[in-house]
PDB file of C-alpha atoms in Angstrom:
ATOM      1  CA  UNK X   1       3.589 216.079 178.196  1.00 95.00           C
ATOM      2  CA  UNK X   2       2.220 215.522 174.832  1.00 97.00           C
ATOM      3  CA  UNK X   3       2.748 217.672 172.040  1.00 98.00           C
ATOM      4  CA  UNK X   4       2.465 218.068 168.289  1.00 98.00           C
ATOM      5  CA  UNK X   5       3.087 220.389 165.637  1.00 98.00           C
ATOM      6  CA  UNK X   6       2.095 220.631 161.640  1.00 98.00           C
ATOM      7  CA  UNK X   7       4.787 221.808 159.450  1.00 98.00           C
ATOM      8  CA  UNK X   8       4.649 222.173 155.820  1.00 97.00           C
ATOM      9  CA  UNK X   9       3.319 224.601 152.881  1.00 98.00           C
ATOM     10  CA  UNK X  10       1.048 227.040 153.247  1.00 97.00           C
ATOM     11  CA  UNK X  11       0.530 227.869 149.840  1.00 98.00           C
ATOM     12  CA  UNK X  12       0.000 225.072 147.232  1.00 98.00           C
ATOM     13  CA  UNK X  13      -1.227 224.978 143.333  1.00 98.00           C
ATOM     14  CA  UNK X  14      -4.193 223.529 142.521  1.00 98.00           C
ATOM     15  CA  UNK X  15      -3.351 220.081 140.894  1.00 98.00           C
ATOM     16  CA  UNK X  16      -0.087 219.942 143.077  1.00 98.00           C
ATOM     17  CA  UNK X  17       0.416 217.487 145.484  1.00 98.00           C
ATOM     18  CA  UNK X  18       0.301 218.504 149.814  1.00 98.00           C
ATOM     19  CA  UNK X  19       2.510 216.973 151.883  1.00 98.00           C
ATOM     20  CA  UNK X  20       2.349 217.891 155.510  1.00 98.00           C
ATOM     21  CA  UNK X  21       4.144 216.374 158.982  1.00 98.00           C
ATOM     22  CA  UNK X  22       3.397 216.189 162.084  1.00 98.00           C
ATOM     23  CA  UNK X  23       6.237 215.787 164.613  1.00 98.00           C
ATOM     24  CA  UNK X  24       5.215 215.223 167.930  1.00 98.00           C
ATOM     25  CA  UNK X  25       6.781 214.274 171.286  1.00 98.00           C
ATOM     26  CA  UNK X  26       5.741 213.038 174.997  1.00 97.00           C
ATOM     27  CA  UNK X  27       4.469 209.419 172.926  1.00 97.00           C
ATOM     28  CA  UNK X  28       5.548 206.875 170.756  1.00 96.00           C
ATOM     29  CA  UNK X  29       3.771 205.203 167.975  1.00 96.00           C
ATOM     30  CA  UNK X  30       4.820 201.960 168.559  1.00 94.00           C
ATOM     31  CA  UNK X  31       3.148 201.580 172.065  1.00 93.00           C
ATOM     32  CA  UNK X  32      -0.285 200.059 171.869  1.00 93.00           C
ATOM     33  CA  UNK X  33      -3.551 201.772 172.008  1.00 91.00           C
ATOM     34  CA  UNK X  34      -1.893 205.251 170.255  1.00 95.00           C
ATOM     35  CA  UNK X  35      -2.443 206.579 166.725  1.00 96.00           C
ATOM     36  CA  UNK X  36      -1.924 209.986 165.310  1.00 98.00           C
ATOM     37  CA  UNK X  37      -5.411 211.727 162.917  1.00 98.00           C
ATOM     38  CA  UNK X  38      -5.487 214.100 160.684  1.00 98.00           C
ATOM     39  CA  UNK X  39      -8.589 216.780 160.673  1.00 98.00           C
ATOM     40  CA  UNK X  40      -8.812 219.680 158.526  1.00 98.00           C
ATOM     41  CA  UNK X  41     -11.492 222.456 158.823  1.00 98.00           C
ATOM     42  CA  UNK X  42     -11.866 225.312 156.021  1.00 98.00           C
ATOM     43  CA  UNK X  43     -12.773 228.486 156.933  1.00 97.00           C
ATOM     44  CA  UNK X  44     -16.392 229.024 158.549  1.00 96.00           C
ATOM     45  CA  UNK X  45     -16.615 225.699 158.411  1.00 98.00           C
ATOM     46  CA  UNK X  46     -17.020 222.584 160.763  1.00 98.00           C
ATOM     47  CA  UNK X  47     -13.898 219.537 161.298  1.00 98.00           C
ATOM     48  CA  UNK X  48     -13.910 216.923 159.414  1.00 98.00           C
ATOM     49  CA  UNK X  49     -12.038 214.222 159.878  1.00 98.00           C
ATOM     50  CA  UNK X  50      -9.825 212.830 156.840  1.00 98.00           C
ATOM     51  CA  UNK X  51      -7.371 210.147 158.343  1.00 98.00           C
ATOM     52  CA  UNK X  52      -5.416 208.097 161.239  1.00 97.00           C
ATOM     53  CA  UNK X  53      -2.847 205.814 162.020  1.00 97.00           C
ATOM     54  CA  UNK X  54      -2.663 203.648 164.257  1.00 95.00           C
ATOM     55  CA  UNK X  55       0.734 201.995 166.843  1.00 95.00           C
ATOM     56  CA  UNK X  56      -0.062 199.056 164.533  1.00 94.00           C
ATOM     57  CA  UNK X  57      -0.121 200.340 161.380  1.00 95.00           C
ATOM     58  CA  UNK X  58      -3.503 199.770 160.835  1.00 94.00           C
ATOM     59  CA  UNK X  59      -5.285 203.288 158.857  1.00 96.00           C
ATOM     60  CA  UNK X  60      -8.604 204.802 158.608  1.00 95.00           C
ATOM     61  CA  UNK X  61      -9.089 206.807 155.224  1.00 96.00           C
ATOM     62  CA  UNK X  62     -11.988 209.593 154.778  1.00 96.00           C
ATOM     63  CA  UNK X  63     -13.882 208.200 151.620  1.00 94.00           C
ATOM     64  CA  UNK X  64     -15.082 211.178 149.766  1.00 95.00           C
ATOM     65  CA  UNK X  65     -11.142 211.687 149.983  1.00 97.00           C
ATOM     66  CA  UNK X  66      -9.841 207.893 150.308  1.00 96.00           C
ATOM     67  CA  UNK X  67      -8.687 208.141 146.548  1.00 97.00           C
ATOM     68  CA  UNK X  68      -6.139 211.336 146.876  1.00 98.00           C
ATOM     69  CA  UNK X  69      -5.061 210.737 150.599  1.00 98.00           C
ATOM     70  CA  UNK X  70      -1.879 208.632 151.890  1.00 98.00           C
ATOM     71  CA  UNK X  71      -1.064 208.501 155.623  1.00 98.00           C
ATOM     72  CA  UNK X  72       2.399 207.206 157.091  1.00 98.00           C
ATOM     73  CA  UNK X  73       4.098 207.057 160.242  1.00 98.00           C
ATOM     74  CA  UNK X  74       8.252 207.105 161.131  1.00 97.00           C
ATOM     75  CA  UNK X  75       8.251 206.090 164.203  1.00 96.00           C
ATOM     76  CA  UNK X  76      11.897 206.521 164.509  1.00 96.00           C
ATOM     77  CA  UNK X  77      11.636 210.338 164.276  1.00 97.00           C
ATOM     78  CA  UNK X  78       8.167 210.819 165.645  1.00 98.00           C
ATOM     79  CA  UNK X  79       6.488 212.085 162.652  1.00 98.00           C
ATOM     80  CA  UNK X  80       3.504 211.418 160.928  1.00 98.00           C
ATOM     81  CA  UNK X  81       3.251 212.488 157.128  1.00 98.00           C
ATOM     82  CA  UNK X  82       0.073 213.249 155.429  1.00 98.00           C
ATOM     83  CA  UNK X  83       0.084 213.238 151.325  1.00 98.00           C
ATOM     84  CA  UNK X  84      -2.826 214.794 149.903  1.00 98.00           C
ATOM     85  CA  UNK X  85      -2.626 215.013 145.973  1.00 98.00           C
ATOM     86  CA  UNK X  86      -4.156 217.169 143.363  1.00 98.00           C
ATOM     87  CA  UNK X  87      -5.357 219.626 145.384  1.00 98.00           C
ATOM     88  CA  UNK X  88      -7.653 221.969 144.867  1.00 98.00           C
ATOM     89  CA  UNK X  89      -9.313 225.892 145.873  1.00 98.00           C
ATOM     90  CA  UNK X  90     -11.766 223.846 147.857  1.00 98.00           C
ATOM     91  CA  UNK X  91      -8.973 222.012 149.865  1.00 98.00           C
ATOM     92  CA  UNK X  92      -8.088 225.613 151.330  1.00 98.00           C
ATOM     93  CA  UNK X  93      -8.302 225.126 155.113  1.00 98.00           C
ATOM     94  CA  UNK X  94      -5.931 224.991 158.955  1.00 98.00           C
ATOM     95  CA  UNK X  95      -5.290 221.203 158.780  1.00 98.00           C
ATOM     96  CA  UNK X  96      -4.347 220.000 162.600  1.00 98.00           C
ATOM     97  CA  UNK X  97      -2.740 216.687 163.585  1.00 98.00           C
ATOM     98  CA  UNK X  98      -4.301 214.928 167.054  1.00 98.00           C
ATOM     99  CA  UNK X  99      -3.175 212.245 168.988  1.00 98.00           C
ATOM    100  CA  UNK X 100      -5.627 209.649 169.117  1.00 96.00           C
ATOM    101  CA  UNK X 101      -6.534 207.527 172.425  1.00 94.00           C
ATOM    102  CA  UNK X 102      -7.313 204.754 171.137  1.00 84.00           C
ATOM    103  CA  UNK X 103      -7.164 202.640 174.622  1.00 76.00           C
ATOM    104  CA  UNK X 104     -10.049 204.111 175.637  1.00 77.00           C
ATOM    105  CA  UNK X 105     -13.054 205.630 173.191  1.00 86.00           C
ATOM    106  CA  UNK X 106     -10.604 206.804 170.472  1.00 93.00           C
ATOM    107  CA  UNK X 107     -10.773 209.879 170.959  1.00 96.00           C
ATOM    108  CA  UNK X 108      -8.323 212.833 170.135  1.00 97.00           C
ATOM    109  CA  UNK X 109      -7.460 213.641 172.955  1.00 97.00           C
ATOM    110  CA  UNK X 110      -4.104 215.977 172.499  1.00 98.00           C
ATOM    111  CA  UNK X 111      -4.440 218.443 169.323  1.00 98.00           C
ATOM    112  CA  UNK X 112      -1.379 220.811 167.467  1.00 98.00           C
ATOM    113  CA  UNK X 113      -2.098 224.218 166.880  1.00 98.00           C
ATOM    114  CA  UNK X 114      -2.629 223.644 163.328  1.00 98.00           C
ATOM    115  CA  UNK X 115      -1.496 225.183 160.058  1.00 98.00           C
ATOM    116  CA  UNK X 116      -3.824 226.824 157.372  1.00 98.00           C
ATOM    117  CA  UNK X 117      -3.416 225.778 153.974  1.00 98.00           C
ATOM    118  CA  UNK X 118      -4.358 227.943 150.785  1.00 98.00           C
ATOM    119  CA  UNK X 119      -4.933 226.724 147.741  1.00 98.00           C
ATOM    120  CA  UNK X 120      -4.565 228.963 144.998  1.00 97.00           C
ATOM    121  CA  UNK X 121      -3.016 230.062 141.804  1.00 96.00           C
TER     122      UNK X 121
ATOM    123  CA  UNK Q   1     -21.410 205.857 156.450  1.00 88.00           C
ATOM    124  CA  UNK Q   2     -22.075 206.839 159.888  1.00 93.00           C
ATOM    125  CA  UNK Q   3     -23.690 210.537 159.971  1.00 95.00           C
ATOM    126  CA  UNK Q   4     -23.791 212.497 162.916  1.00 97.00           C
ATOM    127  CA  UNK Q   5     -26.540 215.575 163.234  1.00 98.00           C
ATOM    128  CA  UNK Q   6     -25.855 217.949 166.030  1.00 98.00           C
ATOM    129  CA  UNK Q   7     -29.088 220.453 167.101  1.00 98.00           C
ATOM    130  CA  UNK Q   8     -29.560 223.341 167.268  1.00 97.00           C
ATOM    131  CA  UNK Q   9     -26.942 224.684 164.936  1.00 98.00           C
ATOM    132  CA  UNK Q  10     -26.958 228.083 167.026  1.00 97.00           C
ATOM    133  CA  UNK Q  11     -27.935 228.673 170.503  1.00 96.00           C
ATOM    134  CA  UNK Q  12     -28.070 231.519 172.546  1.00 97.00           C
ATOM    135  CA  UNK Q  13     -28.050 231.959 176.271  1.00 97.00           C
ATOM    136  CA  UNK Q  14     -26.716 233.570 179.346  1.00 96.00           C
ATOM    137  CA  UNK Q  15     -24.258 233.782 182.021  1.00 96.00           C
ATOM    138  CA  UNK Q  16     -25.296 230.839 184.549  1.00 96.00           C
ATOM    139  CA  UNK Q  17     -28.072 229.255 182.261  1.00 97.00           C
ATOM    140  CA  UNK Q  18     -28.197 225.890 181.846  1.00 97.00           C
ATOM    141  CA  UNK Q  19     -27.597 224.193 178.136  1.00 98.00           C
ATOM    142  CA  UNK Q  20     -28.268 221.272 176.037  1.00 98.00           C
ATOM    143  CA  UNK Q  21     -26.843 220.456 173.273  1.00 98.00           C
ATOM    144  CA  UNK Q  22     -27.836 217.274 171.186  1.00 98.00           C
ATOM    145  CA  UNK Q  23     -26.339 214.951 168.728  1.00 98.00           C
ATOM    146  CA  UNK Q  24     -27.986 212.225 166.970  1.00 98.00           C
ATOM    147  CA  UNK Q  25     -25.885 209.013 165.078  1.00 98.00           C
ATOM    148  CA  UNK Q  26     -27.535 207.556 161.799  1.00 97.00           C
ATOM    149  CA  UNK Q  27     -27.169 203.891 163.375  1.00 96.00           C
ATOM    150  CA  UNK Q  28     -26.524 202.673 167.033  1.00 97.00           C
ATOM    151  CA  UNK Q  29     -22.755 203.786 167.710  1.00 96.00           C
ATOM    152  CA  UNK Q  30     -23.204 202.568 171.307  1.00 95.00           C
ATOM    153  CA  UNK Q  31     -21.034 204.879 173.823  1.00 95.00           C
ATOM    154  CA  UNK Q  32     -18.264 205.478 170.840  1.00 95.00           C
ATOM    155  CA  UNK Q  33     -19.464 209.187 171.094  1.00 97.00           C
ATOM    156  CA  UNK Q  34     -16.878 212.690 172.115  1.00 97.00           C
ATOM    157  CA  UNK Q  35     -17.431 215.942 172.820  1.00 98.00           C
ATOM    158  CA  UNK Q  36     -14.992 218.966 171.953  1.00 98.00           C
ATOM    159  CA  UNK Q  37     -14.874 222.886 172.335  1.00 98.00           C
ATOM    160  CA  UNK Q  38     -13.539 224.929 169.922  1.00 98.00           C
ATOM    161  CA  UNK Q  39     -12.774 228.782 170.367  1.00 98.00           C
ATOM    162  CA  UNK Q  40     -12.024 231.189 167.782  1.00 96.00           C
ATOM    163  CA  UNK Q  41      -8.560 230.884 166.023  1.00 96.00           C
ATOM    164  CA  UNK Q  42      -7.902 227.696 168.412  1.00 98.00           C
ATOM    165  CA  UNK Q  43      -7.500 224.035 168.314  1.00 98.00           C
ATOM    166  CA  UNK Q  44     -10.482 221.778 169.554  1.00 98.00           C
ATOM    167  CA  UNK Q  45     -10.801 220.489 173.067  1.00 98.00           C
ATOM    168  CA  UNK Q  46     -11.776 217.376 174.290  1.00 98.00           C
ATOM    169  CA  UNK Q  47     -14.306 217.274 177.205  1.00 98.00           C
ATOM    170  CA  UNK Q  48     -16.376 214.275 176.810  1.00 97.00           C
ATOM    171  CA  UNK Q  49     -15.199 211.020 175.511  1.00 97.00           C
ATOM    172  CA  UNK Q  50     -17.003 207.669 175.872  1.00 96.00           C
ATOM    173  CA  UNK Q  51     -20.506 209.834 175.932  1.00 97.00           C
ATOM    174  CA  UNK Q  52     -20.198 210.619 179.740  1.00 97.00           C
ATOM    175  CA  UNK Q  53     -16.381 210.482 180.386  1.00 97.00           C
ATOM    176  CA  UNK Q  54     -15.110 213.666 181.475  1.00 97.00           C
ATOM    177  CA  UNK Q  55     -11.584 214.429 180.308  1.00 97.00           C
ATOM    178  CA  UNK Q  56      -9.477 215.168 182.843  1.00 96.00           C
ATOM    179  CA  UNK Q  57      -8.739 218.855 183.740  1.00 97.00           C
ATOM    180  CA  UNK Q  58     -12.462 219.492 182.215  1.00 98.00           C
ATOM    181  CA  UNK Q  59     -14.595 221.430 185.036  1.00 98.00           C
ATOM    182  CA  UNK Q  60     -17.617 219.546 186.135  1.00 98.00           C
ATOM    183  CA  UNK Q  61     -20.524 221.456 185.048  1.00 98.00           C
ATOM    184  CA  UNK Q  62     -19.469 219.696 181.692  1.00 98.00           C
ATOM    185  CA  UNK Q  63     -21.658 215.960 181.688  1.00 98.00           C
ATOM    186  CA  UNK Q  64     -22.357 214.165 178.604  1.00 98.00           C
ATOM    187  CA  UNK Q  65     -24.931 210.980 178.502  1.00 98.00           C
ATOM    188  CA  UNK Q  66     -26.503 208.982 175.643  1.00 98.00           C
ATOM    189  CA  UNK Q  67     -26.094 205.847 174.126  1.00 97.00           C
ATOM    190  CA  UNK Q  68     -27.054 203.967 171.129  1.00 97.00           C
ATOM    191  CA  UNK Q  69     -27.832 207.156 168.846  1.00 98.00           C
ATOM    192  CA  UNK Q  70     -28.826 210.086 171.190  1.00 98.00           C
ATOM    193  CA  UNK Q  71     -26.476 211.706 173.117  1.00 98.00           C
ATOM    194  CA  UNK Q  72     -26.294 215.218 174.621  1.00 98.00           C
ATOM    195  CA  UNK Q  73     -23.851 217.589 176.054  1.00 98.00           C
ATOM    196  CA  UNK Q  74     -25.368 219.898 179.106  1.00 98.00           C
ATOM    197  CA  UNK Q  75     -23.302 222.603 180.742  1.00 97.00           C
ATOM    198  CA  UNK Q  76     -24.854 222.908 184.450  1.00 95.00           C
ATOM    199  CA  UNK Q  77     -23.839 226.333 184.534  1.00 94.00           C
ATOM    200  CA  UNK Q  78     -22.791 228.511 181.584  1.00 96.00           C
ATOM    201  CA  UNK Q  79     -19.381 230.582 182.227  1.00 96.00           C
ATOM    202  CA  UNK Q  80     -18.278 233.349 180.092  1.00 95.00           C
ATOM    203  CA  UNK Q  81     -15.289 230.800 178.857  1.00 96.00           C
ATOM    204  CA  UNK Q  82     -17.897 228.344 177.817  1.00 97.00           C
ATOM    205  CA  UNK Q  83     -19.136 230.323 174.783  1.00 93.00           C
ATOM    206  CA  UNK Q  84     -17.691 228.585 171.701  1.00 97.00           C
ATOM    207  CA  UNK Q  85     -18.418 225.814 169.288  1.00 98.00           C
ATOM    208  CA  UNK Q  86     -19.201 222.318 170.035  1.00 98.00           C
ATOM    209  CA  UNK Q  87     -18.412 218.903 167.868  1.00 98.00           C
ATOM    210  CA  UNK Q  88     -19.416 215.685 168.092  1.00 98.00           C
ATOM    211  CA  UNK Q  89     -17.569 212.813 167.177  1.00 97.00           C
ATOM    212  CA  UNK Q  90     -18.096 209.093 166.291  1.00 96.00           C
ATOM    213  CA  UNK Q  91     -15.375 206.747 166.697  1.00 92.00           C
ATOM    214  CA  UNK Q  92     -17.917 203.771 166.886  1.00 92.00           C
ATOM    215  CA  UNK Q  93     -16.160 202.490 163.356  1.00 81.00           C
ATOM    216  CA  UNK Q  94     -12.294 202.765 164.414  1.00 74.00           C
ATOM    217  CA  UNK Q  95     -11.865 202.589 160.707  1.00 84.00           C
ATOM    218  CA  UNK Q  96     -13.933 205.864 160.235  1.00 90.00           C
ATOM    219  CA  UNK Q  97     -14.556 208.721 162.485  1.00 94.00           C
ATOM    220  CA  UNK Q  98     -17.549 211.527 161.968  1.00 95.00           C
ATOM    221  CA  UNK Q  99     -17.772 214.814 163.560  1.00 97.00           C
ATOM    222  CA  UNK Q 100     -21.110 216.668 163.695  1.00 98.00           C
ATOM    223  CA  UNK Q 101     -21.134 220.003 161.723  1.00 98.00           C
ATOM    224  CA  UNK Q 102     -21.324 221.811 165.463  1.00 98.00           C
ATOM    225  CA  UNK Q 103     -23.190 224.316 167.258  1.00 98.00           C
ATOM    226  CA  UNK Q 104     -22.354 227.975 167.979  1.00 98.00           C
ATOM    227  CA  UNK Q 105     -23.014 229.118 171.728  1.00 97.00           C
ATOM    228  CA  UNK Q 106     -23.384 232.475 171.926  1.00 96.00           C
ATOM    229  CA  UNK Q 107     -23.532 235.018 174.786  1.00 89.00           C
ATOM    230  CA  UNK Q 108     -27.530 236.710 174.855  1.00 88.00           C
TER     231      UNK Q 108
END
């Protein structure tokens, strides 16, 4: 069974830097064909997609974002880490980890709850 | 970029109608094209994947077909459960992914 939680802040500065995990379980991210994505959607809003990694290290990068996003993967511990710097009020939304299928039509295919970050002063 | 334009934005309909939702790529994406749900407060849920791939446990009155850049999601049979908010998503570039900015199915 797959699973896979966000942990990290919910509250952040604007200009600080977010840094957010995902630890999930039932996979591992050194078997081929799996990556982990991040997806964020503020409120009212649709997803959008900002980043993934994949088994082989390879990375996909949002590019209105590309400059202030970092994506990494411990495969040891299960966790993928997502570093989003100088954030701002606009950057307020629930920000959800997926695994990502790759195998098949890259999908995401399993999905944590997510956590909702605000941005604020 | 690859944009991806999902019509209508809104839709309303009833108990046991039958719905079509469309989604339209700025360039070919060939069958790199999913499908999700999305209820209130809740993750998103995959249903479609490959443009007529349903995921398993989906029920069957979810179908998805398309190719190139139109695709469309039809529910065969709308169930009280099925009104929520629908995505698509391109993962033609596996360097980039897109979602559509969704569509709202509410009950009439």
């Amino acid at each position: 069974q797959i699973t896979l939680q966000e942990s990290g802040p919910t509250l952040v500065k604007p200009t600080q830097t977010l840094t957010l995990t995902c630890t999930f379980s039932g996979f591992s991210l050194s078997s081929s064909g799996v990556g982990v994505g991040w997806i964020r959607q503020s409120p009212g809003k649709a997803l959008e997609w900002l980043t993934h990694i994949y088994w082989n290290d390879n990375k996909g990068y949002s590019p209105s974002l590309m400059s202030r996003l970092t994506i990494t993967k411990d495969t040891s511990k299960n966790q993928v880490v997502l570093i989003m710097t100088n954030m701002d009020p606009v950057d307020t939304a629930t920000y959800y980890c997926a695994h990502l299928r790759a195998s098949r039509s890259y999908e995401f295919d399993y999905w944590g709850r997510g956590t909702l970050v605000t941005v604020s002063s | 970029d690859i944009q991806m334009t999902q019509s209508p934005s809104s839709l309303s309909a009833s108990v046991g109608d039958r719905v079509t939702i469309t989604c339209r790529a700025s360039q070919s994406i060939s069958s790199y094209l999913n499908w999700y749900q999305q209820k209130p407060g809740k993750a998103p849920n995959l249903l479609i994947y490959g443009a007529t791939n349903l995921q398993s446990g989906v029920p069957s009155r979810f179908s998805g077909s398309g190719s190139g850049t139109d695709f469309s999601l039809t529910i065969g049979s709308l169930q009280p459960e099925d009104f929520a908010t629908y995505y698509c998503q391109q993962s033609y570039s596996n360097v980039m992914y897109t979602f559509g900015q969704g569509t709202k199915l509410e009950i009439k």
